Amino acid sequence: MATATITKRKQPDRFGPYGGRYVPETLMAALDELERAYDKAKRDLKFRQRLQELLKTYAGRPTPLFLARRLTEKLRGAKIYLKREDLLHTGAHKINNCLGQALLAERMGKRRIIAETGAGQHGVATATVCALFGFECVVYMGTEDMRRQELNVFRMRLLGAEVRGVDSGSRTLKDAINEAMRDWVTNVRTTHYLLGSVLGAHPYPTMVRDFHRVIGREARAQILQAEAKLPAAIIACVGGGSNSIGIFYDFIKDKRVKLIGVEAGGRGHALGEHAARFQGGSPGVLQGTFSYLLQDQNGQVATTHSVSAGLDYPSIGPEHAGLKDSGRAEYVSASDAEALEACTLLARTEGIIPALESAHAVAEAIKRAPKMKRSEVVIVNISGRGDKDIGILRENLNLD
Amino acid sequence: MKIEAAAKMPISFQTHPALIAYITCGDPDLATSRDIALASIAAGASVIELGVPFSDPLADGPVIQRASQRALRHATSLGQVIELGKEIRRQSQAGLIIFSYLNPILRMGIENFAGAVQDAGIDGALVTDLPVEEAEDYLLQMRRRELATIFLAAPTSTDARLKRIADVSRGFVYAVSRTGVTGARQEMAQDAKKLVQRLRKYTRLPVAVGFGISTAAQFAAVGKFADAAVVGSAIVQIIESNPSNEAKSVAEFVRQLLD
């Protein structure tokens, strides 16, 4: 495509040509303010200590790196370790970023928080930190996602958040982000937008990644202690891409460690049937950032499908687009059926029910591990737990 | 960034304040959009903003969101909107501006876009989600063809930003009357007047005020401090409410505003 590159400048807000800040003028000052506040905070020892303390005493870090012996035996290949982000408070990695941004909002004096949510995990984590900090909280969620993740809707309300259903478009994550941005552009002077993935305008992709880097930092130390060597591969699911960039980041410099992102293959290859941006997408701008995008020939954003609400999004974090183009990371997909099967297998071999999002990563491990040497090690990021998905699992699996 | 200054100022305002009418093209269909544009011009509108429907109009309120969905139901494209502009140009010398989100333009290619806009005799463009920082290639292609580049200025913009916005704008500058999405409001915020006064320090270009203007009283009030007023959602609402009688109803409304 002739226009893949809009700008050739190399800047801290770009990953190759990807990233940037494509928002209405009204939001530009707020993004500048956020960038300055974040730059200052990350150099502030007190901020870092407070975040570390909350991650430890409130969220439950560090999370274990668990050797999945029975799964490994069953697959007869590489040794599989699971990074247990599902054990965190609220049930997913999302809390890492929410605690960081809540501390920032407090520093900026913004006591009204808005957020979008797909699977509801980010919404629950946001509602949780808002309760903890005493902030007002509004969460936007597509009505289709509210239906399939109703338990999380109730959890958010129990935590004191207002959940606003979004009825436009495909009524999923993308539409929730549109509505959150409309709220932000209206209330920008008093409100912090607690974006839940490595998406959106600069500084979000960088800042959210930094808050999740702890996943990879811990995993690296843990695997070195357990195996005295680095893993051959790291596998993580990619919706917007926050858990994956979080576990990838500290391994990027270790060139021999394969980084594998797993997108949602949905139920078919046609546009609208999946959310595999790197297989059917092309560069474009959506919701503030330039990245790969599922779109039609006129530049209209395509609808997506995935059994997992958290992966059901037509664009992908711009840093992943950069890693894809440079070849440093590899991106594959797993279908709805493969994810459901992986979920069942992990439940029965290890007694761990992963979130359907994370089950996509498990599905890739199931395909890949048997082709690897037994001396090799693979880490799979279990980014969340499956409790929220019990309803969908019941709809899709016949266990009688 | 080095951008050559444009030689000509393509857009002229016919009244004070001038009326800039926004329509979502393809709502309800392209032929009706053409009739609405021509009828609005005949009724006194100085400029028509040809809105390109987009799947994710995150700066728009419910009225324009609904219009965009209607237009996209029959796959109205940027290419068709430019064609529509060409057709209107054959019959009118009024100002014509493409009003779009960035992605349809990227998909067409910025250079192709600028070329097509020029060939159609359209005066320029405003890209909602393209702030000045990201506009280098766009400005280059538009300047090369002496097309107007209209940028948004917001009440939240700092003075430094207003200066940059003024520097790269051609045709006029679009002052957003308040923080928020498009849509009619009861009262015009005090924000608008302050913003226009701040902008005047940096530019001699005409300043248009938009977002929320829906009544003759608001239109006249804007005229006391700005050169033009943009009316969008109110017109799109009339189109929605008057099926089969869109052009006539909009023209009547335009006359009321200018009366």
XYZ file of C-alpha atoms in Angstrom, chain A residues 1 3 5-9 13-14 20-29 32 168-169 174-175 178-179 181-182 185-189 282-288 290 293 295-301, chain B residues 52-61 65 69 72 75-78 102-104 106-110 128-134 136-137 152-158 161 165 176 178-181 191:
98
model
C 0.000 0.000 0.000
C 0.471 5.165 2.160
C 3.921 5.379 6.136
C 2.481 8.736 7.069
C 5.604 10.074 8.628
C 9.217 9.062 8.440
C 10.260 10.776 11.638
C 5.926 7.999 20.247
C 6.556 5.780 17.222
C 1.398 8.608 16.922
C -1.431 10.757 18.106
C -4.484 10.950 15.847
C -7.181 12.578 17.929
C -9.402 15.661 17.743
C -7.628 18.844 18.787
C -9.651 19.090 22.009
C -7.762 16.092 23.452
C -4.258 17.171 22.486
C -3.642 19.271 25.585
C 0.420 16.457 26.554
C -23.637 1.311 18.358
C -21.660 -0.633 15.739
C -14.297 -0.844 19.615
C -17.654 0.826 20.140
C -15.577 5.370 20.755
C -18.047 6.185 23.489
C -13.513 8.980 23.834
C -16.717 10.994 23.356
C -13.555 14.915 24.763
C -16.521 16.389 26.686
C -15.178 16.122 30.249
C -11.470 16.273 29.536
C -10.763 18.971 32.108
C -3.441 -3.330 6.583
C -2.027 -0.135 8.126
C -4.577 2.486 9.106
C -5.680 4.855 11.848
C -8.300 3.953 14.423
C -8.960 5.565 17.786
C -5.816 7.609 17.965
C -1.604 4.148 13.354
C -6.346 -2.514 11.001
C -10.807 -2.494 7.111
C -12.582 -2.539 3.781
C -11.398 -1.012 0.498
C -12.918 2.370 1.446
C -11.140 2.596 4.793
C -14.206 1.707 6.841
C -13.360 -0.381 9.886
C -17.545 11.663 4.637
C -19.333 8.957 6.621
C -17.030 6.852 8.806
C -17.644 3.646 10.724
C -16.198 5.067 13.952
C -17.103 8.756 14.233
C -15.674 9.308 17.717
C -15.908 13.100 17.592
C -19.581 13.067 16.673
C -22.751 13.038 18.720
C -23.519 8.974 14.134
C -24.672 4.664 9.661
C -22.697 3.502 5.135
C -21.411 1.942 1.241
C -20.944 5.662 0.527
C -17.206 6.137 -0.052
C -14.741 9.011 -0.003
C -8.301 10.341 8.510
C -8.577 6.636 7.721
C -10.627 6.830 4.485
C -5.121 7.137 4.165
C -6.787 4.254 2.407
C -7.102 6.324 -0.776
C -3.569 7.640 -0.308
C -2.877 11.217 0.746
C -11.113 15.690 12.299
C -8.512 13.387 13.826
C -5.412 14.853 12.205
C -3.742 17.317 14.570
C -0.995 19.570 13.224
C 1.794 17.366 14.604
C 0.795 14.481 12.351
C 3.329 16.875 7.529
C 2.643 14.728 4.441
C -9.614 22.680 14.422
C -8.749 24.921 17.359
C -10.233 23.948 20.732
C -10.879 25.775 24.002
C -8.311 23.425 25.559
C -5.602 24.328 23.004
C -2.654 26.167 24.530
C -0.832 25.146 19.824
C -2.793 25.748 14.072
C -14.607 24.419 18.311
C -16.750 23.882 23.542
C -15.210 20.637 24.705
C -17.379 17.791 23.482
C -18.774 16.037 20.449
C -15.589 29.360 25.677
